[in-house]
Coordinates of C-alpha atoms in Angstrom, one line a residue:
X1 CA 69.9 22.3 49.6
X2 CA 68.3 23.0 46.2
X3 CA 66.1 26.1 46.6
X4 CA 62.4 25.9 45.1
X5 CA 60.1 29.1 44.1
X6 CA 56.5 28.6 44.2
X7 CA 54.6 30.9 41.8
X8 CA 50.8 32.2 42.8
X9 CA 48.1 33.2 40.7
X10 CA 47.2 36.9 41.5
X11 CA 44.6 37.3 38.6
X12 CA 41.7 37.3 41.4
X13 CA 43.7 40.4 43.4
X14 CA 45.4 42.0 40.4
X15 CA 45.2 43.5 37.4
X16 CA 48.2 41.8 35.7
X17 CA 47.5 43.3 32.0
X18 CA 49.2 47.1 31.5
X19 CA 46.4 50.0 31.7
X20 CA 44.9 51.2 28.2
X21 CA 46.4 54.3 27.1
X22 CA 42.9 56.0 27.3
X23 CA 42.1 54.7 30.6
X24 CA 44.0 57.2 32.2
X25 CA 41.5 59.8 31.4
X26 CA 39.9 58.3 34.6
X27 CA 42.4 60.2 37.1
X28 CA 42.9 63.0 34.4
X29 CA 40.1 65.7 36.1
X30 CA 41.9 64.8 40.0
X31 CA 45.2 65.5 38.3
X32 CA 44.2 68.7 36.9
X33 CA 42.5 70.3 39.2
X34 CA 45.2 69.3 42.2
X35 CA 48.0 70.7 40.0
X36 CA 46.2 74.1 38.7
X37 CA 44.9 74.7 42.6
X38 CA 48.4 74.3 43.7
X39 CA 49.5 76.6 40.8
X40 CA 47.3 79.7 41.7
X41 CA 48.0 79.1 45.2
X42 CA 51.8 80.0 44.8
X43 CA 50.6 82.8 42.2
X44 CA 48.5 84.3 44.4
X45 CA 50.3 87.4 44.8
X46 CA 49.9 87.8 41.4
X47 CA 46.3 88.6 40.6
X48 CA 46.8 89.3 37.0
X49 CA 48.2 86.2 36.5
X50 CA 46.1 83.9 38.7
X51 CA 43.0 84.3 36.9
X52 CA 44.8 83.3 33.5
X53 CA 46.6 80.4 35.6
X54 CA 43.0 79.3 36.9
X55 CA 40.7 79.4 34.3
X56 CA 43.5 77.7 31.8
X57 CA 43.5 74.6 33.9
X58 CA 39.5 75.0 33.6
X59 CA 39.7 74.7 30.0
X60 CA 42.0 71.4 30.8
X61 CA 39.4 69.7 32.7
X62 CA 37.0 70.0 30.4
X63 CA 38.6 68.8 27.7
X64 CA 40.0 65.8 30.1
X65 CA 35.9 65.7 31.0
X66 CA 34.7 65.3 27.4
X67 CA 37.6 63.3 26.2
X68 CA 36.6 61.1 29.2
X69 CA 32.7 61.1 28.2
X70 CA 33.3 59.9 24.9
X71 CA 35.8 57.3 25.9
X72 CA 32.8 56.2 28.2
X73 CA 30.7 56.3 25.3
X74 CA 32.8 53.8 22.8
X75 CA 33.9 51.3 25.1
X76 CA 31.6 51.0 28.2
X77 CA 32.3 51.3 32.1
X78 CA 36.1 52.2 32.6
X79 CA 37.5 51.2 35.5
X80 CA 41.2 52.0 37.2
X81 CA 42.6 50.6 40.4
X82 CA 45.1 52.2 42.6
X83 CA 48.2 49.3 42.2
X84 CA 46.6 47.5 40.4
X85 CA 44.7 46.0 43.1
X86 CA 41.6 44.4 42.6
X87 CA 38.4 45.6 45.3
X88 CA 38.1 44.6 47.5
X89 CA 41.6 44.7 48.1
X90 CA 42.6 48.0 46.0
X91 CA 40.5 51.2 45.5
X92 CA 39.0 51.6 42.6
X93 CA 37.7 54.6 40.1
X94 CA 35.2 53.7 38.2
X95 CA 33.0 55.5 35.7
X96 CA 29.9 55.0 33.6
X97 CA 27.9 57.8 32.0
X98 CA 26.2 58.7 35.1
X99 CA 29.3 60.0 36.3
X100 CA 31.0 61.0 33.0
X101 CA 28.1 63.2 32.1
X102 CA 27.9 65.2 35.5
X103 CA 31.7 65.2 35.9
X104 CA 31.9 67.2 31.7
X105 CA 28.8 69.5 32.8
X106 CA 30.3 70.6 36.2
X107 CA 33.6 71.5 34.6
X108 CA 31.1 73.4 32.5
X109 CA 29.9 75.0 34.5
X110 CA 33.2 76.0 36.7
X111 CA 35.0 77.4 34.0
X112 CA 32.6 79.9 33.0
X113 CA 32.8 80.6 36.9
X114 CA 36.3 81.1 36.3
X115 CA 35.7 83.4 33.7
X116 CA 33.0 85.4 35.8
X117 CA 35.2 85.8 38.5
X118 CA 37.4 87.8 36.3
X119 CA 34.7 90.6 36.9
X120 CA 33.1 89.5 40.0
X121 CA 36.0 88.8 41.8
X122 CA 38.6 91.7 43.5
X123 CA 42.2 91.5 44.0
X124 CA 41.8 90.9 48.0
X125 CA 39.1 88.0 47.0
X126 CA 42.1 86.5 44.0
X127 CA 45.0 86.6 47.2
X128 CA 42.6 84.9 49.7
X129 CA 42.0 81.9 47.4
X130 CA 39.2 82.3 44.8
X131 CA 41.0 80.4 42.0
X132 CA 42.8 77.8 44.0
X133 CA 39.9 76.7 46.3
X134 CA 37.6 77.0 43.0
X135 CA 39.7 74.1 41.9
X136 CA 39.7 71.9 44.3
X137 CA 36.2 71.7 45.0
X138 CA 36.1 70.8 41.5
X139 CA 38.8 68.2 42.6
X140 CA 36.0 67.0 45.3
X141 CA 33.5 67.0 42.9
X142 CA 34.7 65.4 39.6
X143 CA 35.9 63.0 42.2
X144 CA 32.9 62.3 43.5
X145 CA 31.1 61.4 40.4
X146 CA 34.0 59.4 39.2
X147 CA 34.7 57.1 42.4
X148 CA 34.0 53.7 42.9
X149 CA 34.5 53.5 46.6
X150 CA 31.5 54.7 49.2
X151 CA 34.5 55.6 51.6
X152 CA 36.5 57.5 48.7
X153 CA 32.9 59.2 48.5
X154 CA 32.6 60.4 51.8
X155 CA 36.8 61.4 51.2
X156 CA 35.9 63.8 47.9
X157 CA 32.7 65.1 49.8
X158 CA 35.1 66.4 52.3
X159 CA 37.6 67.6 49.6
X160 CA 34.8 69.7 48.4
X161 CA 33.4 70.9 51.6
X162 CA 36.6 72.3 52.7
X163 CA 37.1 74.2 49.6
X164 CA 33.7 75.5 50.0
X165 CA 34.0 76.8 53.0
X166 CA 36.9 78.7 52.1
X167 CA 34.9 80.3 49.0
X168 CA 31.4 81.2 51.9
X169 CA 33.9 83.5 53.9
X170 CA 35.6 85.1 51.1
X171 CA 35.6 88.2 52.5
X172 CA 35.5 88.0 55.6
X173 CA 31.8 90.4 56.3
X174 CA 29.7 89.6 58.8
X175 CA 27.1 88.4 57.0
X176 CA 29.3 85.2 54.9
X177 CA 30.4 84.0 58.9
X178 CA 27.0 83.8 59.5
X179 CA 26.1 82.2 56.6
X180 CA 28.9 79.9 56.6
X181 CA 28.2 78.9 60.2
X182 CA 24.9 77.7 59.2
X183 CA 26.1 76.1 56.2
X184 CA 28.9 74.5 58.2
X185 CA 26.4 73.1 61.0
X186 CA 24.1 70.8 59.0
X187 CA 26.9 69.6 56.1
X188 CA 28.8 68.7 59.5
X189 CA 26.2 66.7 60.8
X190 CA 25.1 65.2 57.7
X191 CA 29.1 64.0 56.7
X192 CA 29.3 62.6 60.4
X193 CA 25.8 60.5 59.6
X194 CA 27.7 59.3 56.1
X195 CA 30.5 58.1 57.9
X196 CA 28.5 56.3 60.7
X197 CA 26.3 54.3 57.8
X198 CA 29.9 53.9 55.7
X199 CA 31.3 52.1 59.0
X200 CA 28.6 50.2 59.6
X201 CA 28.2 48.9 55.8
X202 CA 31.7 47.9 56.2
X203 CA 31.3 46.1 59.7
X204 CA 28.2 44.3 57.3
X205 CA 30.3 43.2 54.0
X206 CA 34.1 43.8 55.1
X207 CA 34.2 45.8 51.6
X208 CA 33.1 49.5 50.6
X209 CA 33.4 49.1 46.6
X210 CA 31.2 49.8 45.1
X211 CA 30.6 46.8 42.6
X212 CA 31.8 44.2 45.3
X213 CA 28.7 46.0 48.0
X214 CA 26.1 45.4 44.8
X215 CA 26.6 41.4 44.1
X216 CA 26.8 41.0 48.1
X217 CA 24.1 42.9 49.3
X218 CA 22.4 40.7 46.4
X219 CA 23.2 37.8 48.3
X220 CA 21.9 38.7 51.8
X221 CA 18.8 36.5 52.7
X222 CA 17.3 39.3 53.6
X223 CA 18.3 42.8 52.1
X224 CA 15.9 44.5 54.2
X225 CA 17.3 43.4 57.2
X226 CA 17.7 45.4 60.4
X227 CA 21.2 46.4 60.4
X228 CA 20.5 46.7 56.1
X229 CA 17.8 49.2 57.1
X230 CA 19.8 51.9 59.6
X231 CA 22.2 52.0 57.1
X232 CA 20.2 53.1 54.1
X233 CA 18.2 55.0 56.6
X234 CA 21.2 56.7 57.6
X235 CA 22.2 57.3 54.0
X236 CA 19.0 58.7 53.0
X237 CA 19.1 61.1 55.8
X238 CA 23.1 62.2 55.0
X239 CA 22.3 62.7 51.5
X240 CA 18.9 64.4 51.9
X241 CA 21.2 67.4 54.3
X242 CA 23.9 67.6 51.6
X243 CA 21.0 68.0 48.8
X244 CA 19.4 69.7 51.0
X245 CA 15.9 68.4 50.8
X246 CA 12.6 69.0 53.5
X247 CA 12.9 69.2 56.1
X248 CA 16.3 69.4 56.6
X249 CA 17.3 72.4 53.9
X250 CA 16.8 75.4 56.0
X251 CA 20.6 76.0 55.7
X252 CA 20.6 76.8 51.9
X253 CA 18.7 80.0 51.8
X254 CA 20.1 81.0 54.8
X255 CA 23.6 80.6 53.3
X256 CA 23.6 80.8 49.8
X257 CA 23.3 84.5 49.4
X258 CA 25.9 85.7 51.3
X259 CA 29.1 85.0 49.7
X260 CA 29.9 86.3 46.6
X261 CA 27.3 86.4 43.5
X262 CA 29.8 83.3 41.6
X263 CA 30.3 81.9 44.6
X264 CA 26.8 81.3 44.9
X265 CA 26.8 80.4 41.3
X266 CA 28.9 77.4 41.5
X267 CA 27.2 76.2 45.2
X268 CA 23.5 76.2 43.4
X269 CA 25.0 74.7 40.2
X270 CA 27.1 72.0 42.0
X271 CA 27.1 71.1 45.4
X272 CA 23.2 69.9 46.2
X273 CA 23.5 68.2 42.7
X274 CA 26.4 65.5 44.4
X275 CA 24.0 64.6 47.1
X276 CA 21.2 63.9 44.8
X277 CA 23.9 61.9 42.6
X278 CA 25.0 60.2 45.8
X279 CA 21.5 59.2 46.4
X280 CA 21.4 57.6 43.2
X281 CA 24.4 55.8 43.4
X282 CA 23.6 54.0 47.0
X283 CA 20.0 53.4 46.6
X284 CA 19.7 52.2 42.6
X285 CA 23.1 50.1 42.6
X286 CA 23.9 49.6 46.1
X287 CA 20.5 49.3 47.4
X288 CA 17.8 48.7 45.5
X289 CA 15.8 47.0 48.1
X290 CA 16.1 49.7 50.6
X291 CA 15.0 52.1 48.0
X292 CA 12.0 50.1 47.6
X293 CA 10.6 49.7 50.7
X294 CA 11.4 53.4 51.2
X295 CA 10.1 55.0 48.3
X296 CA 6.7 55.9 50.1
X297 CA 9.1 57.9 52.7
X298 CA 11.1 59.2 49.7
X299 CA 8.0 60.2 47.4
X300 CA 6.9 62.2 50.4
X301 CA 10.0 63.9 51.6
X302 CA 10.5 65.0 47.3
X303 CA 6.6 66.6 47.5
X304 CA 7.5 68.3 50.5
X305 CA 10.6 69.5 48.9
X306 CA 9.0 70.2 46.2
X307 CA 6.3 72.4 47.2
X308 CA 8.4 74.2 50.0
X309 CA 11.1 75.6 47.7
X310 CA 8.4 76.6 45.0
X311 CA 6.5 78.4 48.1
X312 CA 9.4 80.0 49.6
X313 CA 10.6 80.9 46.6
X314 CA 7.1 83.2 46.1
X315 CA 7.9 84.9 49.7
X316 CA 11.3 86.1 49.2
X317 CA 12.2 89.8 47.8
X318 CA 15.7 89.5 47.5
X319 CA 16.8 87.3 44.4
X320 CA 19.4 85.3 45.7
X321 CA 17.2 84.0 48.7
X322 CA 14.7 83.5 46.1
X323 CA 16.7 81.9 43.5
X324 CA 18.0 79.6 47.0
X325 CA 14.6 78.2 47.3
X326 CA 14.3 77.7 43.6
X327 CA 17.4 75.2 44.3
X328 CA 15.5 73.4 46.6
X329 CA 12.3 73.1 44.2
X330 CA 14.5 71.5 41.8
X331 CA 15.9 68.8 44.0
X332 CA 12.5 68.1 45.1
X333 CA 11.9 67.3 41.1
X334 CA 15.5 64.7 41.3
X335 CA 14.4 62.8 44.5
X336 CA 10.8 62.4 42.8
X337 CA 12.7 60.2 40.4
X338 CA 14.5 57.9 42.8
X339 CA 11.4 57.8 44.7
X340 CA 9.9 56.5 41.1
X341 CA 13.1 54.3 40.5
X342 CA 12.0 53.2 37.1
X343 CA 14.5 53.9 34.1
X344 CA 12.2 56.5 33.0
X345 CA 11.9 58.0 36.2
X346 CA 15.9 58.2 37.0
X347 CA 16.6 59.0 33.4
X348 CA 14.2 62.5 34.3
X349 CA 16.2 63.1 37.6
X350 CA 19.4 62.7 35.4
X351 CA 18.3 64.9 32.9
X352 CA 17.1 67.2 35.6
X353 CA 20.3 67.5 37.5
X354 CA 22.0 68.2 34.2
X355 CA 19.5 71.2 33.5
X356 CA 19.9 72.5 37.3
X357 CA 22.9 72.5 37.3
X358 CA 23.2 75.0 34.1
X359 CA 20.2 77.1 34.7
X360 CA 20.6 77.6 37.9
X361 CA 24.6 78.7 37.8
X362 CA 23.1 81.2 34.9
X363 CA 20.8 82.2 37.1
X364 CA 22.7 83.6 40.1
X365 CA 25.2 85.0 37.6
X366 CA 22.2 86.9 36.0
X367 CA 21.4 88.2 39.5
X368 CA 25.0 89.5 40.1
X369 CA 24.3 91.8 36.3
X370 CA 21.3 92.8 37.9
X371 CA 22.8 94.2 41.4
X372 CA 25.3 95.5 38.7
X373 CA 22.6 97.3 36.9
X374 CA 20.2 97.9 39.4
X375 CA 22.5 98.5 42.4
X376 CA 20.6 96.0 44.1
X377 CA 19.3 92.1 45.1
X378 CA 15.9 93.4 46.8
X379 CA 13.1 93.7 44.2
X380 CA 11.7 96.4 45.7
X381 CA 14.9 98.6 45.1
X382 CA 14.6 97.6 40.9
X383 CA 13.1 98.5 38.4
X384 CA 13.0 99.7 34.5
X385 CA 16.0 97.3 33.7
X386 CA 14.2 96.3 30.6
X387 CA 15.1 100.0 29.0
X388 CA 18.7 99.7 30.2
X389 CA 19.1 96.2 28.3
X390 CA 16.9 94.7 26.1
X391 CA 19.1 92.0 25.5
X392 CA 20.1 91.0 28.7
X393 CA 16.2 91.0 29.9
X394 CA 15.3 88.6 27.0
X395 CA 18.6 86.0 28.8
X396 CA 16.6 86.6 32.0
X397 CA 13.1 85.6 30.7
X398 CA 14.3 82.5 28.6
X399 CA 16.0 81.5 32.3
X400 CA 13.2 82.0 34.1
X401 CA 11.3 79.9 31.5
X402 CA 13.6 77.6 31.5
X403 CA 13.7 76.7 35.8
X404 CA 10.0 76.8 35.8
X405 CA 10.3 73.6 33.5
X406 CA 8.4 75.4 30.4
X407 CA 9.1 74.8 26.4
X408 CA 11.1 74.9 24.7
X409 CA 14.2 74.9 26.7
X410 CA 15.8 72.8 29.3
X411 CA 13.5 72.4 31.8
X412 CA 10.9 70.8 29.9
X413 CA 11.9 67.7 28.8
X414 CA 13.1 66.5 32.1
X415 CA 10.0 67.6 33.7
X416 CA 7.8 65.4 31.2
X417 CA 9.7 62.4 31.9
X418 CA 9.4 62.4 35.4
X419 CA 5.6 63.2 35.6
X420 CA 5.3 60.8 32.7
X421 CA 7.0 58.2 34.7
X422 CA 4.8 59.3 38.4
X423 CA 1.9 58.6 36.4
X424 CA 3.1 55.2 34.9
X425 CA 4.2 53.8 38.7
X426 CA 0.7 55.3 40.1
X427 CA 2.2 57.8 41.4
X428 CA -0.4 60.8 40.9
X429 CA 0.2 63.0 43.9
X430 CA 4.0 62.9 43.2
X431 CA 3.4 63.9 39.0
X432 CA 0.9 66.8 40.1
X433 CA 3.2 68.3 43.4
X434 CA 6.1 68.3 40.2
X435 CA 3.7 70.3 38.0
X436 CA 1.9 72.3 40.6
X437 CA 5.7 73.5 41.8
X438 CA 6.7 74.1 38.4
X439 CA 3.3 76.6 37.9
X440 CA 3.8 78.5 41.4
X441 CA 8.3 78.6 40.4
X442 CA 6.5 80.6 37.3
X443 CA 4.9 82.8 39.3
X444 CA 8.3 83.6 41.3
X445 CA 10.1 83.6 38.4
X446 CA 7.7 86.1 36.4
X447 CA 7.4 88.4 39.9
X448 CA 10.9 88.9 39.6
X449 CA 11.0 90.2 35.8
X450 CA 7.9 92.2 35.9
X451 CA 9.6 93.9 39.1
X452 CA 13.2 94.2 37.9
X453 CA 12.7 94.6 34.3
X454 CA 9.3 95.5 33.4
X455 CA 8.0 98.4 35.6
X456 CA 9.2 101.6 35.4
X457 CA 11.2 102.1 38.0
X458 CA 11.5 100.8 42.5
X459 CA 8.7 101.3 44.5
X460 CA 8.0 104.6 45.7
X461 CA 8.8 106.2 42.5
X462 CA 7.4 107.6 39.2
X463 CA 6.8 104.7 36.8
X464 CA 9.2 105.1 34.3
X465 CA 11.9 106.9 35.9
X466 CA 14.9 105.1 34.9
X467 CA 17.5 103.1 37.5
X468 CA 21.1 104.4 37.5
X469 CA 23.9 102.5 37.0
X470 CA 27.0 103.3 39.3
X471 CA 29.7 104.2 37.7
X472 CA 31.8 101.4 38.6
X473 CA 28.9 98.6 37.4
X474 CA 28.4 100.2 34.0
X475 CA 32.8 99.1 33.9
X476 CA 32.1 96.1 34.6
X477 CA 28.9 95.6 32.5
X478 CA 31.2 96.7 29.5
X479 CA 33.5 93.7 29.9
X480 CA 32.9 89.9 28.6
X481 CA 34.0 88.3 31.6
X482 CA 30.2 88.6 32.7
X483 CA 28.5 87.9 29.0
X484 CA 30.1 85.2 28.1
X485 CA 29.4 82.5 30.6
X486 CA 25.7 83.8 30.9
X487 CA 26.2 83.7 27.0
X488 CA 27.6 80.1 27.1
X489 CA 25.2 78.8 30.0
X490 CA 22.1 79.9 28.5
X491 CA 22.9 78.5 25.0
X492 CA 22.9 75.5 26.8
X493 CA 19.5 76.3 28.1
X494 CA 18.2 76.4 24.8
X495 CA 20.1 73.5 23.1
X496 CA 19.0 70.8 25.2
X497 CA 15.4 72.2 25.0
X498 CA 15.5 72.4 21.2
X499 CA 17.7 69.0 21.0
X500 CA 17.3 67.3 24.0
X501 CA 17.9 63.6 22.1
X502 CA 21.5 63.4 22.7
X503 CA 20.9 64.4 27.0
X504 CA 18.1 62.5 27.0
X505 CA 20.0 59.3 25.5
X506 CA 22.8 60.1 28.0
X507 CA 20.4 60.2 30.8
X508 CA 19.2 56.7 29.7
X509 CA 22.3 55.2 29.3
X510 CA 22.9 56.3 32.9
X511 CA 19.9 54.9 34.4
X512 CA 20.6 52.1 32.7
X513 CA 23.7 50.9 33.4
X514 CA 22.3 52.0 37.5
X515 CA 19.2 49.8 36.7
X516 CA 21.3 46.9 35.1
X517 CA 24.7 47.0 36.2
X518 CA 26.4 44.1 34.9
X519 CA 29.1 46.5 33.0
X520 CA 29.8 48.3 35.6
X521 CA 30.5 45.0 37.1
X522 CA 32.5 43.4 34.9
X523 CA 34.2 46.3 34.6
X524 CA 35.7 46.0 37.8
X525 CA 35.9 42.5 38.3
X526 CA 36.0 41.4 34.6
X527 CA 35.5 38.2 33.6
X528 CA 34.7 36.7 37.2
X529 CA 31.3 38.0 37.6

């Protein structure tokens, strides 16, 4: 009996064409930091090594980051399927300049925390793991923004939590279990509420990509339905814990300053700046209706966010608590512009995140020079710093200038857009809680240079008698493992206050392509949608 073959179409469920060359830059930043972790975990006896090991791999990603960005940049949305499955059969990576931009910053930003460490971090602190769990949060992370998948999202959130909590109790003191225990509670809770929503989005559509969740939540009769409306309800809460916004933020200052000073560099910078980006991503492309019949709920829960970290920031006397509720301030600033939800408005919560995530890493590494200098985090202990190092006090006042959102540097130009865009949507309450917080994180910000750098000396003595530096600060204060990220990270401060066209234009194209996302969609479906 003859034998017959029957050929099928798999066009809709694969990609039959060969992957670009360049595409590959999409897995690139996984790659790198998976490999280098797993590198300077088997070094990690050798702590001279490690550290050359881990911070070479740093300068990898970012050049896979920027080569990435620009790829991005010249030929749109880039998309890569695991098998070449299409979603919502296959799992997909998919990345626009949203993510590109945050993924290039927050390798940024890690390898100058990689360079820090060099100083900052002992030999007991390179054996237990600094280097490799460094990495793979940054594997978590760069994953995050570069997914396509809601479940994959809730997969590289967990990548980055475990890392992180490897980093809070390096050490092993008292204090960083404590901490860590708090930190672990809430982020627990909040991953378990992400999962719940992701399952039941998936019971709703029988897909979790991305694209495919946009054009068929598009299609619902009603997209604020019932069901619709716990799930975004459930998002909003999961995200809010993870970027830690009112009221549910309690664990960040309680945490944040007890591991070490680049530890809680890299947590400031980077991890509440993913749950803000997560925000965006579900509630501007995955559901836009949700967002707007909740952006009341959200413009309140961003004033209160807003106004509580600026206030608590005001109350605190030792830096990194205060620099904690700084953090918070500043994500009050990002949800003010999904509350907004205008292309103006998320361009300015782009923008900002971008900022935040610079300024604020500089900012806790500033703080570990001035326990270095001073012998202390508590304000009261400090003083006369100023006379010690002119230099390094000018770095500290153009950072405090820059948080408080004040020209010419960083801060500004995101803060204008999103009051510009509060006032455009009628929005006045929201534009004056951002302004009013930016006024009283001046006031916090200039408390804690006239204490530590300007007066004479700590309370209780002499003005003018000069602080001591230990002996073994003033070796570290010689080296350039601590000068040049704050170097690098505040140069960034300035540039993108003096030229802020090319952020701001990235921050547009991002909340573009969010607001109108047919090339994201095509991107992943091609020519079918």
């Amino acid at each position: 009996m003859a034998g017959s073959s029957v050929s099928a179409d798999l066009s809709a469920a694969m990609i039959t064409s060969p992957v670009a060359t360049g595409d590959w830059l999409v897995v690139a930043p996984s790659l790198i930091t998976i490999l280098g972790g797993s590198l300077c975990l088997m070094l990690r006896k050798n702590t001279d090594l490690q550290p050359k090991a881990g911070i070479g791999f740093l300068v990898l990603l970012v050049i896979a980051n920027l080569a990435l960005l620009v790829r991005v940049l010249d030929h749109g949305v880039i998309t890569m399927v695991m098998g070449n499955w299409l979603p919502p059969f296959g799992i997909a990576f998919t990345v626009d300049a949203l993510g590109a931009t945050l993924s290039l910053i927050g390798s940024v930003v890690a390898l100058c925390a990689g360079i820090y460490g060099v100083a900052s971090v002992d030999n007991t602190g390179r054996r237990y793991g600094f280097y490799p769990f460094l990495l793979l949060l940054m594997t978590g992370v760069c994953g995050a923004f570069l997914t396509g998948d809601i479940f994959n999202l809730y997969v590289w959130f967990e990548v980055l939590l475990i890392s992180s909590y490897g980093l809070l109790v390096l050490g092993n003191d008292r204090i960083q279990l404590d901490g860590a225990v708090k930190y672990g509670v809430l982020n627990l809770i909040g991953t378990n509420l992400f999962l719940i929503a992701t399952g039941l989005l998936y019971g709703i559509f029988g897909t979790l990509n991305m694209a495919d969740l946009a054009m068929k939540v598009k299609l619902l009769e009603d997209p604020a339905s019932g069901t619709l409306a716990t799930v975004a309800a459930l998002y909003f809460l999961a995200f809010a814990m993870k970027a830690a916004a009112f009221p549910v933020n309690f664990w960040l200052p309680a945490s944040y300053h007890t591991p070490n000073v680049v530890v809680s560099a890299v947590f400031a910078g980077l991890l509440t700046k993913v749950g803000v980006y997560a925000l965006i991503r579900v509630f501007l492309l995955i559901l836009p209706e949700s967002r707007n019949y909740m952006s009341d709920l959200i413009a309140g829960v961003a004033i209160a966010t807003l106004l509580t970290g600026a206030i608590g920031a005001l109350a605190q006397s030792e830096i990194r608590r205060l620099l904690g509720y700084v953090v918070i301030a500043g994500i009050g600033s990002m949800l003010a512009g999904v509350a907004v939800g205008t292309t103006l408005a998320v361009s300015g919560a782009i923008f900002y995140a971008v900022h935040s995530i610079i300024v604020m890493t500089a900012l806790y590494m500033a703080s570990g020079v001035i326990n270095l200098m001073g012998g202390s985090y508590d304000l009261r202990k400090l003083g006369g710093l100023y006379q010690k190092n002119a230099a390094f006090a000018a770095v500290f006042l153009v950072l405090a200038f820059a948080v408080s959102g004040l020209p010419p540097f960083s801060g500004f130009w995101p803060k204008v857009m999103l009051v510009d865009a509060s006032l455009d949507d009628g929005r006045t309450f929201l534009g004056a809680a951002i302004l009013l917080s930016g006024f009283l994180t001046t006031l916090a910000m200039g408390r804690v240079w006239i204490y530590a750098f300007w007066r004479g000396g700590p309370e209780g003595t002499p003005d003018g008698q000069a602080v001591e530096i230990t002996p073994g600060g003033a070796a570290q204060l010689s080296g350039g493992a601590l000068w040049l990220p704050l170097g690098i990270l505040t140069a960034l401060v300035v540039y993108f206050g003096l030229q802020p066209e090319w952020m701001m234009e990235l921050a547009t194209r991002g909340a573009s392509g969010i607001a109108e996302p047919l090339g994201y969609l095509r991107s992943v479906f091609g020519g079918q949608v």
